PDB file of N, CA, C and O in Angstrom:
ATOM      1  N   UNK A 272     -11.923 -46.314  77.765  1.00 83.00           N
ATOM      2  CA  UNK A 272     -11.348 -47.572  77.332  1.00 83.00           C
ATOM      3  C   UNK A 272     -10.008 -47.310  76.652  1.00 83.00           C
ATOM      4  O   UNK A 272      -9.862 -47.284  75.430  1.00 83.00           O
ATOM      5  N   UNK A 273      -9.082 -47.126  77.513  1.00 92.00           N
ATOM      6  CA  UNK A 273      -7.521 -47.511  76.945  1.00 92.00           C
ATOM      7  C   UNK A 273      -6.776 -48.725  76.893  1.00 92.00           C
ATOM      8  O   UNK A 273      -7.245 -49.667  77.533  1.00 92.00           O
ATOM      9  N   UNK A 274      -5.879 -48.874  76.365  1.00 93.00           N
ATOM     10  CA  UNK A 274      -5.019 -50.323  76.135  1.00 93.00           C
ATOM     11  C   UNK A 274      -3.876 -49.664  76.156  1.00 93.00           C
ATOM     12  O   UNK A 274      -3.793 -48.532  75.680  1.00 93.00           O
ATOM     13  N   UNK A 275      -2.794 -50.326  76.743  1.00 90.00           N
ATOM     14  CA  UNK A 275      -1.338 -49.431  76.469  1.00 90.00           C
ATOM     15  C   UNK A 275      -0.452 -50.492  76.090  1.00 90.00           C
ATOM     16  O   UNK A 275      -0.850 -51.654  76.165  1.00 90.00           O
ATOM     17  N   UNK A 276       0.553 -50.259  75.744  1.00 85.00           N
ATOM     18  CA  UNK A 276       1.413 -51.490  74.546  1.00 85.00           C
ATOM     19  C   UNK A 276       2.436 -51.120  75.557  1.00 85.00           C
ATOM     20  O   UNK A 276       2.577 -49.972  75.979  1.00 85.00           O
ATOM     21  N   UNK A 277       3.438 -52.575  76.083  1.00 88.00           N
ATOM     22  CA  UNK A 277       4.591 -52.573  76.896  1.00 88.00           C
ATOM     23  C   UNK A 277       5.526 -53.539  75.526  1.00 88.00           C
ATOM     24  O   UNK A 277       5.167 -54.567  74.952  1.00 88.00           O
ATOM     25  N   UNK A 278       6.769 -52.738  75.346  1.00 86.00           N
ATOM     26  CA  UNK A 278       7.539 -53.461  74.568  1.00 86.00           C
ATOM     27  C   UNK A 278       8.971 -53.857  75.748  1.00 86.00           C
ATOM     28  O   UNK A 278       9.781 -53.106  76.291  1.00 86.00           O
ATOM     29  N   UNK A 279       8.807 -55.255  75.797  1.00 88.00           N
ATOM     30  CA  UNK A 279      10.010 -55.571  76.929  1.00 88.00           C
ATOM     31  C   UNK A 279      11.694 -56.220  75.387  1.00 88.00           C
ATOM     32  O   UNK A 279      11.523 -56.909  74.381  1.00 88.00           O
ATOM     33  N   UNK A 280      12.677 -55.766  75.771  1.00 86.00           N
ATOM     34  CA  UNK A 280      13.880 -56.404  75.255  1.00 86.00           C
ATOM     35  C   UNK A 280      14.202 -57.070  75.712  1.00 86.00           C
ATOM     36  O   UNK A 280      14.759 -56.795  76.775  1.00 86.00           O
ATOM     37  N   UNK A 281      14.111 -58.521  75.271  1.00 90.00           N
ATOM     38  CA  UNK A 281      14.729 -59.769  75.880  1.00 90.00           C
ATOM     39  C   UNK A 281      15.973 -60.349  74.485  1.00 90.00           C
ATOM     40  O   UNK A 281      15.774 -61.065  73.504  1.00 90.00           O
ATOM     41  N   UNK A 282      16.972 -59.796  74.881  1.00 90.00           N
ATOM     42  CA  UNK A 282      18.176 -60.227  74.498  1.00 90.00           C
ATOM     43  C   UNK A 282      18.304 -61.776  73.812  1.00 90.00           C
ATOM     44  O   UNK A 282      18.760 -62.407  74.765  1.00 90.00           O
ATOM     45  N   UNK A 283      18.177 -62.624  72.833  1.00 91.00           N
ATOM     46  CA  UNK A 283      18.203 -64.097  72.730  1.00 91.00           C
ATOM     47  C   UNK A 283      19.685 -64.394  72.399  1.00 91.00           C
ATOM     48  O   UNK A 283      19.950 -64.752  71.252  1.00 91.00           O
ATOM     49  N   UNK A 284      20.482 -64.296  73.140  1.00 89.00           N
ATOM     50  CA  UNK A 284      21.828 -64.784  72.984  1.00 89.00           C
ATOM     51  C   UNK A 284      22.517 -66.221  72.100  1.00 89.00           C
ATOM     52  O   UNK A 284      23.645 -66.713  72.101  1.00 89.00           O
ATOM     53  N   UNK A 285      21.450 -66.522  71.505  1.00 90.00           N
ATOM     54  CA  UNK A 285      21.747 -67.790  70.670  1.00 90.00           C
ATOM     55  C   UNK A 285      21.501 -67.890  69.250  1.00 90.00           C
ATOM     56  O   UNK A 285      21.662 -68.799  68.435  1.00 90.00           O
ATOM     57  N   UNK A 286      21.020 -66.578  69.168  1.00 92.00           N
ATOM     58  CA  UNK A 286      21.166 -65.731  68.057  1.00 92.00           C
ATOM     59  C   UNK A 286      22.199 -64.851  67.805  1.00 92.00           C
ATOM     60  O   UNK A 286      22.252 -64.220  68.861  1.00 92.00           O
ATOM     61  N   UNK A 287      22.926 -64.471  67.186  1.00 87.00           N
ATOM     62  CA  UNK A 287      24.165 -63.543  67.016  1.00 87.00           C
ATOM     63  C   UNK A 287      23.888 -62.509  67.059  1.00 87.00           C
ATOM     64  O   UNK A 287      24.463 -61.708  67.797  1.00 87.00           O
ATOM     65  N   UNK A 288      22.861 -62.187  66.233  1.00 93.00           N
ATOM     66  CA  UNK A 288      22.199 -60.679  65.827  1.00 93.00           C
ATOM     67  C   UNK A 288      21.595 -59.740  66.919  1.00 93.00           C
ATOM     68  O   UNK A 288      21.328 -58.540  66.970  1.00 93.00           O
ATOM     69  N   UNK A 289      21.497 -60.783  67.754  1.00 93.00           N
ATOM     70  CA  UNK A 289      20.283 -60.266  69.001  1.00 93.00           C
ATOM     71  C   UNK A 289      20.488 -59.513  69.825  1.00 93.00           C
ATOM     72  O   UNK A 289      19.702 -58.731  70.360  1.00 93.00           O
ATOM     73  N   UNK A 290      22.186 -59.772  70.112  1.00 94.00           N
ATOM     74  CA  UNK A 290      22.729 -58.252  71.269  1.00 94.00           C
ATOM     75  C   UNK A 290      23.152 -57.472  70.441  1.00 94.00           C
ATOM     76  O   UNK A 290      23.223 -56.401  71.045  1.00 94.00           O
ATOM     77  N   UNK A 291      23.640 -57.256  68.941  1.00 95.00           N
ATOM     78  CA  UNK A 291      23.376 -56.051  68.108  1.00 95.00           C
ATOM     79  C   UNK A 291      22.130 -55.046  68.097  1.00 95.00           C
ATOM     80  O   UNK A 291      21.990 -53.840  68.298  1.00 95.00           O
ATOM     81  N   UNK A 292      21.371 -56.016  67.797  1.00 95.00           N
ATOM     82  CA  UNK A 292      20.189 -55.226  67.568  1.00 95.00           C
ATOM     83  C   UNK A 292      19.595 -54.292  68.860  1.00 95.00           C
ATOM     84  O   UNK A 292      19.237 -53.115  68.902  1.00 95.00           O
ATOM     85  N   UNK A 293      19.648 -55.249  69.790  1.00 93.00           N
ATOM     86  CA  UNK A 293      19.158 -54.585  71.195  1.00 93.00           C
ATOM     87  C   UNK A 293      20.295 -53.570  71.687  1.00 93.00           C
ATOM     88  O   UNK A 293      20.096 -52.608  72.429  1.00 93.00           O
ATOM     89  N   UNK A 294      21.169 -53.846  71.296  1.00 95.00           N
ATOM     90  CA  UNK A 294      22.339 -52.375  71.341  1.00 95.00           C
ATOM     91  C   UNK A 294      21.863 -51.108  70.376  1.00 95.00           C
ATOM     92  O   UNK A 294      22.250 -50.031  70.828  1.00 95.00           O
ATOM     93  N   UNK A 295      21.357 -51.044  69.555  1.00 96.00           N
ATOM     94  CA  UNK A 295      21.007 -50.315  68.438  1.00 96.00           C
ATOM     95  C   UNK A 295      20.021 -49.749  69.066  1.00 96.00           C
ATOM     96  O   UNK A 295      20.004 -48.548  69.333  1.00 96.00           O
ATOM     97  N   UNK A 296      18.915 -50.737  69.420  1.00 96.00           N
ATOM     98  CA  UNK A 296      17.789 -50.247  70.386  1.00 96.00           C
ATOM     99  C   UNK A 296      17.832 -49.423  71.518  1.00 96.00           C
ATOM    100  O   UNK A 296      17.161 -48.458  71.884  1.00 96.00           O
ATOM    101  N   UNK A 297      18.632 -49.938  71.909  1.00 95.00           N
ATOM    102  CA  UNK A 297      18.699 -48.720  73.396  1.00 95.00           C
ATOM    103  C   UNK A 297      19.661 -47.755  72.944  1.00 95.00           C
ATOM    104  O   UNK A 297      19.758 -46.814  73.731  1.00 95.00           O
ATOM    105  N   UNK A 298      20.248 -47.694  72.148  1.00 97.00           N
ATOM    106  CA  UNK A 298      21.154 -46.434  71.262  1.00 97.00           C
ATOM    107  C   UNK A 298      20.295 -45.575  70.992  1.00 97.00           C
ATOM    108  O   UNK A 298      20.317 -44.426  71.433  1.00 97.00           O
ATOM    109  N   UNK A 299      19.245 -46.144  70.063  1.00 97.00           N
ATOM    110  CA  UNK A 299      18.171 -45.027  69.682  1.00 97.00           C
ATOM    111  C   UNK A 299      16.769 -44.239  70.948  1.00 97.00           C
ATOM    112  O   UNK A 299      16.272 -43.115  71.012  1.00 97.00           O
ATOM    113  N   UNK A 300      16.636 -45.080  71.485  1.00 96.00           N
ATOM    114  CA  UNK A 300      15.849 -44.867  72.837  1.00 96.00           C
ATOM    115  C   UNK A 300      16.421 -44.133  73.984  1.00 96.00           C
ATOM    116  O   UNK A 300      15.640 -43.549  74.736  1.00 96.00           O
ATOM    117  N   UNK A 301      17.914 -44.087  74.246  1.00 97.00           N
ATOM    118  CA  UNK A 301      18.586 -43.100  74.808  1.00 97.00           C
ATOM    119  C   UNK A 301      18.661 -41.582  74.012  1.00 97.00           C
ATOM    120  O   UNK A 301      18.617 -40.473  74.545  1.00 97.00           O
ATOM    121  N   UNK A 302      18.772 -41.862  72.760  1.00 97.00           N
ATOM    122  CA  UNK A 302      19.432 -40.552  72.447  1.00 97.00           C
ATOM    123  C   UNK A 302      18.286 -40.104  71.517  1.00 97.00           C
ATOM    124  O   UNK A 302      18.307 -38.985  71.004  1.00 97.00           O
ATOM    125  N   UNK A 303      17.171 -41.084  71.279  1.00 97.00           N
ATOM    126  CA  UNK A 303      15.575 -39.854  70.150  1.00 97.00           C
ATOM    127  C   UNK A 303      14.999 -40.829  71.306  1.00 97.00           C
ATOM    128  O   UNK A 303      15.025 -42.003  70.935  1.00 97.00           O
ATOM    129  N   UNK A 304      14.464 -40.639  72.662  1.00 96.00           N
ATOM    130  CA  UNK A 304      13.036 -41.307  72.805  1.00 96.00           C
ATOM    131  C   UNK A 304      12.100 -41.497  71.980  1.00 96.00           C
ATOM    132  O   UNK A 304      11.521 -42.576  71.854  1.00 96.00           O
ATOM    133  N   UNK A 305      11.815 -40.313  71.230  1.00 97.00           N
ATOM    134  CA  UNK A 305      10.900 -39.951  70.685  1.00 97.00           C
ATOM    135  C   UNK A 305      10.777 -40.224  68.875  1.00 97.00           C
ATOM    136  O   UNK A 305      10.129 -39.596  68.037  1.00 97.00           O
ATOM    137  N   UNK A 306      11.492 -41.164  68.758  1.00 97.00           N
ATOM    138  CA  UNK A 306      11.670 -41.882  67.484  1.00 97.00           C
ATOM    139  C   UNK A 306      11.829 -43.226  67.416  1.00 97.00           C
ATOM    140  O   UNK A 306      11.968 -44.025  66.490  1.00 97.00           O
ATOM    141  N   UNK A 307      11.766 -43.323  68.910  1.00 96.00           N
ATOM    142  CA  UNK A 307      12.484 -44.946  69.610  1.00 96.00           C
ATOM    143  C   UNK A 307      11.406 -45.791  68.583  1.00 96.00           C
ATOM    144  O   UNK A 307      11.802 -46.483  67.645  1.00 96.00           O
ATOM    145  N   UNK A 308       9.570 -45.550  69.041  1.00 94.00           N
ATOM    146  CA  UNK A 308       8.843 -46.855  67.918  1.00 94.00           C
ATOM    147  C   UNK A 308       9.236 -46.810  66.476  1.00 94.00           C
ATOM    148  O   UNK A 308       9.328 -47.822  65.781  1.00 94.00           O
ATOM    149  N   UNK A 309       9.434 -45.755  66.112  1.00 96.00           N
ATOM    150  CA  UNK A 309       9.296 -45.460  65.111  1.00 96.00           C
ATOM    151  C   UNK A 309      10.767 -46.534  64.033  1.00 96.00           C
ATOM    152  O   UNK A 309      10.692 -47.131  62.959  1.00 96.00           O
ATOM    153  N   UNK A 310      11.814 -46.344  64.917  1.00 97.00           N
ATOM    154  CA  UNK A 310      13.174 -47.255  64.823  1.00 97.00           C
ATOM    155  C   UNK A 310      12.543 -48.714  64.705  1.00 97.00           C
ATOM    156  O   UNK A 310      12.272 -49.236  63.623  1.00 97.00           O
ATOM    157  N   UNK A 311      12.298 -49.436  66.213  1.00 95.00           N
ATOM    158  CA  UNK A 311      11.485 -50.474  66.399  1.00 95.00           C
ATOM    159  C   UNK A 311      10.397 -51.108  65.616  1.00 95.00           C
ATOM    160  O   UNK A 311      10.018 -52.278  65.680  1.00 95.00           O
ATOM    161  N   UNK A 312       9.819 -49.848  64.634  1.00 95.00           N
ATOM    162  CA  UNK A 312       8.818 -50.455  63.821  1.00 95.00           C
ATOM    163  C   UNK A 312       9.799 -50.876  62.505  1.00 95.00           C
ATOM    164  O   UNK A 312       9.602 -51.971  61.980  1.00 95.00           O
ATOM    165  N   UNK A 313      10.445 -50.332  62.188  1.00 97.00           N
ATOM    166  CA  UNK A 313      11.715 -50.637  61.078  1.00 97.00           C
ATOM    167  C   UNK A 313      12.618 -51.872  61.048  1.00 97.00           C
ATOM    168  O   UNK A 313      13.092 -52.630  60.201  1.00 97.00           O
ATOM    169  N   UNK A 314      12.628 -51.721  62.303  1.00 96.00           N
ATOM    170  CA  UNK A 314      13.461 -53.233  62.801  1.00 96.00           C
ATOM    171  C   UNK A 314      12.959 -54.450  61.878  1.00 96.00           C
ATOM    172  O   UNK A 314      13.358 -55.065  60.890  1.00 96.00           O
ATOM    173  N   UNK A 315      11.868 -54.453  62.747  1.00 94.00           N
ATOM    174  CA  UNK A 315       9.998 -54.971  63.188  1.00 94.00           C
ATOM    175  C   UNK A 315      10.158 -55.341  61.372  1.00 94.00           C
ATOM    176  O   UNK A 315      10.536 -56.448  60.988  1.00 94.00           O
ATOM    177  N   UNK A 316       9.896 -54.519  60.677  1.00 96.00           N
ATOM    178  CA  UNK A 316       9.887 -54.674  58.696  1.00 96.00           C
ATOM    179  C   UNK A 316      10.921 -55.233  58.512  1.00 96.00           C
ATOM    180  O   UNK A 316      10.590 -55.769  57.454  1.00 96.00           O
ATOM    181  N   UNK A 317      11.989 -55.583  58.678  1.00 96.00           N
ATOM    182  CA  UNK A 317      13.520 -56.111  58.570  1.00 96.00           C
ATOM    183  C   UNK A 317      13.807 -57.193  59.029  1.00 96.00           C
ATOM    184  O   UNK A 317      14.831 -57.836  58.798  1.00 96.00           O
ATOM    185  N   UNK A 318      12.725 -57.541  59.868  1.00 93.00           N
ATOM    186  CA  UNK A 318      13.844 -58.612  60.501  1.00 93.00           C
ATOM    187  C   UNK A 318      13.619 -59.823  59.860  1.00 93.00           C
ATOM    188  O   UNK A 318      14.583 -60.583  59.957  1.00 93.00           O
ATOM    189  N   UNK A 319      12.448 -60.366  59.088  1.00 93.00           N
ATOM    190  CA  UNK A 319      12.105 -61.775  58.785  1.00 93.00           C
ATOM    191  C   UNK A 319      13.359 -61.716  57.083  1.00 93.00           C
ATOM    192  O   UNK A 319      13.618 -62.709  56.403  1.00 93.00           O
ATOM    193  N   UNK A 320      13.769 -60.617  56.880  1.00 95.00           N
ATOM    194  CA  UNK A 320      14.483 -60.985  55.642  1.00 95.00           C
ATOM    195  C   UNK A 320      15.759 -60.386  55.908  1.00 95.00           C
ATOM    196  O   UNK A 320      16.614 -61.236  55.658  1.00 95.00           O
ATOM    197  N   UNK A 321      16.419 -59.040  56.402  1.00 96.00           N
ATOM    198  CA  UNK A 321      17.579 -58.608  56.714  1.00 96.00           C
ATOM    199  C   UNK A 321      18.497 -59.005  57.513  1.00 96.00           C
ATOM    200  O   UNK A 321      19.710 -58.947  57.315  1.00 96.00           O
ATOM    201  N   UNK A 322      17.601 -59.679  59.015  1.00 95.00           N
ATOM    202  CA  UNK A 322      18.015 -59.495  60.173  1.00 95.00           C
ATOM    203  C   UNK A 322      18.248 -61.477  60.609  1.00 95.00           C
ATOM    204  O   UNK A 322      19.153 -62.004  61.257  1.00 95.00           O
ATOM    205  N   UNK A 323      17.299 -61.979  60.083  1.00 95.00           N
ATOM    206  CA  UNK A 323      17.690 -63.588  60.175  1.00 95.00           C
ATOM    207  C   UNK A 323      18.808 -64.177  60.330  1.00 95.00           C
ATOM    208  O   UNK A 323      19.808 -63.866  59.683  1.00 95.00           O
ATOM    209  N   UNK A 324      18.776 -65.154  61.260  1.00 95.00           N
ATOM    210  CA  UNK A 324      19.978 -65.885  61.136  1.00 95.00           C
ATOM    211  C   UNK A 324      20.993 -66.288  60.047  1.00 95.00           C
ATOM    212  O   UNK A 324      22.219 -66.202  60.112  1.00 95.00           O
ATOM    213  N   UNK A 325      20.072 -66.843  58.818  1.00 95.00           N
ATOM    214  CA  UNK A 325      20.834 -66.738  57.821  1.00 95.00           C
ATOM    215  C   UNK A 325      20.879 -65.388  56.731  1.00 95.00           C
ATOM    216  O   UNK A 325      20.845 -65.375  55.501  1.00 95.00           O
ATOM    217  N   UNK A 326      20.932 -64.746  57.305  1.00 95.00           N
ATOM    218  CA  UNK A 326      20.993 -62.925  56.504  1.00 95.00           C
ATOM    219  C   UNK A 326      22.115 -62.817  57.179  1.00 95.00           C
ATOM    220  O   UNK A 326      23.010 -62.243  56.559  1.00 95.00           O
ATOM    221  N   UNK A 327      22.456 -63.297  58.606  1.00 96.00           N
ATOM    222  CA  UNK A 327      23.525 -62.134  59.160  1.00 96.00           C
ATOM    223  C   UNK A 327      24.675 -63.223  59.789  1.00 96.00           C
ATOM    224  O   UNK A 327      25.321 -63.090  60.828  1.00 96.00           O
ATOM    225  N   UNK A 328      24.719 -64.476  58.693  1.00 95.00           N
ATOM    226  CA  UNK A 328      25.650 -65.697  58.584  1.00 95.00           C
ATOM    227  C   UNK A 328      26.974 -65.116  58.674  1.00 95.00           C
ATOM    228  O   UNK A 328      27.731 -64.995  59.638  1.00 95.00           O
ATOM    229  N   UNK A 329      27.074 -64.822  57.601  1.00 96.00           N
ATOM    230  CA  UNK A 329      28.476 -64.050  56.670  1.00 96.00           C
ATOM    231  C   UNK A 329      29.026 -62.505  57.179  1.00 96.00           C
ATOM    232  O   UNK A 329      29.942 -61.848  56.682  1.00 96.00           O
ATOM    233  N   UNK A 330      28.236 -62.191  58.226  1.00 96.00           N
ATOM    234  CA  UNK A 330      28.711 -61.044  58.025  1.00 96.00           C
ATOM    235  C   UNK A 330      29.442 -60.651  59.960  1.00 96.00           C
ATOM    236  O   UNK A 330      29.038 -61.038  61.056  1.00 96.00           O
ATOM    237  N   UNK A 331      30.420 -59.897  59.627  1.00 96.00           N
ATOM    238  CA  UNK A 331      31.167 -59.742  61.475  1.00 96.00           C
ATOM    239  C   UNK A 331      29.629 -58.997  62.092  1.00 96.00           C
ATOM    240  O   UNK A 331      28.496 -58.955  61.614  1.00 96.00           O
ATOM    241  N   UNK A 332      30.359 -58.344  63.648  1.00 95.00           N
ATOM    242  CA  UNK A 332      29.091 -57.679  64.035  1.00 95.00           C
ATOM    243  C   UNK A 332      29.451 -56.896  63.715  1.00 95.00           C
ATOM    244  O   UNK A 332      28.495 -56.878  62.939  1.00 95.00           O
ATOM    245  N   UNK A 333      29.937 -56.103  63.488  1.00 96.00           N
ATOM    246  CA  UNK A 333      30.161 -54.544  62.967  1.00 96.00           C
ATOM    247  C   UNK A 333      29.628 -54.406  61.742  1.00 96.00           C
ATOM    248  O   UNK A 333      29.039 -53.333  61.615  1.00 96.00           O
ATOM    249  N   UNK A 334      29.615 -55.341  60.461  1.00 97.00           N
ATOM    250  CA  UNK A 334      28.410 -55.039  59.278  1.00 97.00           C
ATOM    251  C   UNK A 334      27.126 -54.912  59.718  1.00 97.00           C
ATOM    252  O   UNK A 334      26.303 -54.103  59.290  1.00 97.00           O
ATOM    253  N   UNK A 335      26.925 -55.919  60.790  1.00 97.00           N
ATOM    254  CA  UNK A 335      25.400 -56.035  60.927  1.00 97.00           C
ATOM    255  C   UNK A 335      24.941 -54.660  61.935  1.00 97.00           C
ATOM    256  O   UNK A 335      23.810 -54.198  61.785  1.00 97.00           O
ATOM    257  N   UNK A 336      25.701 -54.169  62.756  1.00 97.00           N
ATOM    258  CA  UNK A 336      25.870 -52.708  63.346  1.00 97.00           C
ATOM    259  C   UNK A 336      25.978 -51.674  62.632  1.00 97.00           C
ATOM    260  O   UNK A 336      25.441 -50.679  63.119  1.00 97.00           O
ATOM    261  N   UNK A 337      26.614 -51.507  61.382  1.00 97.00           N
ATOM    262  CA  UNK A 337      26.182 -50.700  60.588  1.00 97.00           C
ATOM    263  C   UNK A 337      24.942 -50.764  60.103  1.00 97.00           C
ATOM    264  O   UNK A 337      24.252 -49.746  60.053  1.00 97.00           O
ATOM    265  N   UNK A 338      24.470 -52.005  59.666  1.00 97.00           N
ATOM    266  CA  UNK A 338      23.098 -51.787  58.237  1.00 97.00           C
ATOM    267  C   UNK A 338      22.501 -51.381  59.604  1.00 97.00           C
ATOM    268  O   UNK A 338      22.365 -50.165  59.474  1.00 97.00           O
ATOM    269  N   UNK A 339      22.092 -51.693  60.771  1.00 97.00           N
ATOM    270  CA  UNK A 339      21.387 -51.118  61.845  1.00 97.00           C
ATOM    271  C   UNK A 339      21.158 -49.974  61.573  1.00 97.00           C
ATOM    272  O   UNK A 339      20.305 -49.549  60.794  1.00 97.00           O
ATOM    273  N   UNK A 340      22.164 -49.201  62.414  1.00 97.00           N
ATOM    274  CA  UNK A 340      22.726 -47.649  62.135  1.00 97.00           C
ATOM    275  C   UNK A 340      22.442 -47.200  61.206  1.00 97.00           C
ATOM    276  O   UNK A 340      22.080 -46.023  61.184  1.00 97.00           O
ATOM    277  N   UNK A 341      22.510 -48.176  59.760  1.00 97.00           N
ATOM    278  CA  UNK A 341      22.186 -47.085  58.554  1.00 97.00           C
ATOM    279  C   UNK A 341      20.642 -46.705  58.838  1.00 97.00           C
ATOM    280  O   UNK A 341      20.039 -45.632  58.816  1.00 97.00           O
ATOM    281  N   UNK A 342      20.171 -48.328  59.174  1.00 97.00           N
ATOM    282  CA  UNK A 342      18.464 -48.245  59.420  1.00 97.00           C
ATOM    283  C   UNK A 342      18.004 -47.318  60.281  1.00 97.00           C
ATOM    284  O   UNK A 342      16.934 -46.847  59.896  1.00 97.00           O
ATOM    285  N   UNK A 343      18.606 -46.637  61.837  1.00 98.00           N
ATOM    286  CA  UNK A 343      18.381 -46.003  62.316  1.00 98.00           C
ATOM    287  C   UNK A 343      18.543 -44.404  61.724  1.00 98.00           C
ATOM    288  O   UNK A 343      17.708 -43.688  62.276  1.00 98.00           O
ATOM    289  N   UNK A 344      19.299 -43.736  60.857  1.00 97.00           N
ATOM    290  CA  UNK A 344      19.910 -43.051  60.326  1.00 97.00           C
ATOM    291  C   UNK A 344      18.207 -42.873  59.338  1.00 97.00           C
ATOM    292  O   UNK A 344      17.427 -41.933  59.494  1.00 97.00           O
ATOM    293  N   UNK A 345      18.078 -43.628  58.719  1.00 97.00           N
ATOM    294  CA  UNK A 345      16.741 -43.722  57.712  1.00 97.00           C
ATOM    295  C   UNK A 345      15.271 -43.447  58.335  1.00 97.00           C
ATOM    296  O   UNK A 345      14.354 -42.883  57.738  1.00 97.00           O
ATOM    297  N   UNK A 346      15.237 -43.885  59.467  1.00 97.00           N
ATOM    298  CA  UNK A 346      14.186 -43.418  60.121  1.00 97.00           C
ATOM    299  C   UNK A 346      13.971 -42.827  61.650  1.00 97.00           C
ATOM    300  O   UNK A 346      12.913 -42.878  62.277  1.00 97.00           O
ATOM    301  N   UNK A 347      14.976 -42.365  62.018  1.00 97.00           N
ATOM    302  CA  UNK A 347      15.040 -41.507  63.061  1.00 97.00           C
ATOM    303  C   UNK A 347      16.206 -39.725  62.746  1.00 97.00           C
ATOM    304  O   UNK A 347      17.005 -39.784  61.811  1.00 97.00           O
ATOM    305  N   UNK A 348      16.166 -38.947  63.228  1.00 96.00           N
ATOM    306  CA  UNK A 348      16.814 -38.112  63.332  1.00 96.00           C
ATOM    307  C   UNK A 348      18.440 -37.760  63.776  1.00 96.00           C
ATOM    308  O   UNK A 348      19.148 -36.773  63.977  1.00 96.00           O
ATOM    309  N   UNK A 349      18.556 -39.607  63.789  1.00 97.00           N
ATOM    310  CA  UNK A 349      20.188 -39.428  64.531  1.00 97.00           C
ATOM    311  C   UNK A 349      20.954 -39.982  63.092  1.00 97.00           C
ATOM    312  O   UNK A 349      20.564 -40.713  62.182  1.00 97.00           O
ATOM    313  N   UNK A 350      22.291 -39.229  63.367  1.00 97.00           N
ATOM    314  CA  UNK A 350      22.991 -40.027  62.243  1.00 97.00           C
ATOM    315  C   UNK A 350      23.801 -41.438  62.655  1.00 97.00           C
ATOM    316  O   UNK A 350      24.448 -41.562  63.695  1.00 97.00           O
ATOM    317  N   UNK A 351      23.631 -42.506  61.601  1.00 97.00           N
ATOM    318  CA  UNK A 351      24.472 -43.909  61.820  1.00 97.00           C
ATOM    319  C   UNK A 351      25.689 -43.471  62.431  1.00 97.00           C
ATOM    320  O   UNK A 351      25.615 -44.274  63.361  1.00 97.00           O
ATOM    321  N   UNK A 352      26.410 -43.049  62.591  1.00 96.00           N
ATOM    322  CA  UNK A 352      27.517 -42.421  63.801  1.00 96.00           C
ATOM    323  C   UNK A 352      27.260 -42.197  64.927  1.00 96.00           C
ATOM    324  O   UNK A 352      28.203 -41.992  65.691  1.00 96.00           O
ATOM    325  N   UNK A 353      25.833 -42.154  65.454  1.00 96.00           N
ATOM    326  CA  UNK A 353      25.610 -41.788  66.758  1.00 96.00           C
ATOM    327  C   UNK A 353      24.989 -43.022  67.056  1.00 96.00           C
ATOM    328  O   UNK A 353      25.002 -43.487  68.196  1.00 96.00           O
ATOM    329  N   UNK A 354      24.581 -43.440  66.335  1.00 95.00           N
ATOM    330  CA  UNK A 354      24.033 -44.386  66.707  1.00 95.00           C
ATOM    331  C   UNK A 354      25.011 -46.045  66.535  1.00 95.00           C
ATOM    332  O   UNK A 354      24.500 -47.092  66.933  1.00 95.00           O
ATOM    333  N   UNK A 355      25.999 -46.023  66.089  1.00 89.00           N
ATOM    334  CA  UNK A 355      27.081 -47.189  66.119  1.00 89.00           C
ATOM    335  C   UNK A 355      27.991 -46.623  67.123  1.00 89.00           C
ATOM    336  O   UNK A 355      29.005 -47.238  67.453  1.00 89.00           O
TER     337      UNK A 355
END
């Protein structure tokens, strides 16, 4: 008895944040596969307060591409430079 978990990226373009983030995502999934959930679960903790529409009002995409990056930087093995 196995179950296997499919995580699909569907881009929501009516959100601002949303092709950041999914850029970040496949940043980290190209370059740590192997840290990729581990990123995704971080996100996943972030997003109902960091990542919201009104969290990421005020800010260009390149702030919100950094705190990413920093986030990726915090829980994967790549540094926010490789990953922005």
């Amino acid at each position: 008895d196995q179950a296997s978990f499919v995580l699909y990226n569907v881009v929501q373009p009516w959100h601002s944040q949303s092709t950041v983030m999914h850029e970040s995502a496949f940043a980290v999934r190209n370059l740590a596969p192997d840290d990729y959930l581990a990123y995704v679960d971080a996100v996943f903790a972030k997003l109902m307060t960091d990542f919201t529409n009104e969290a990421v009002r005020d800010e260009t995409r390149g702030q919100t591409a950094s705190r990413l990056a920093a986030l990726a930087e915090e829980t994967t093995r790549l540094s926010a430079s490789e990953v922005k």
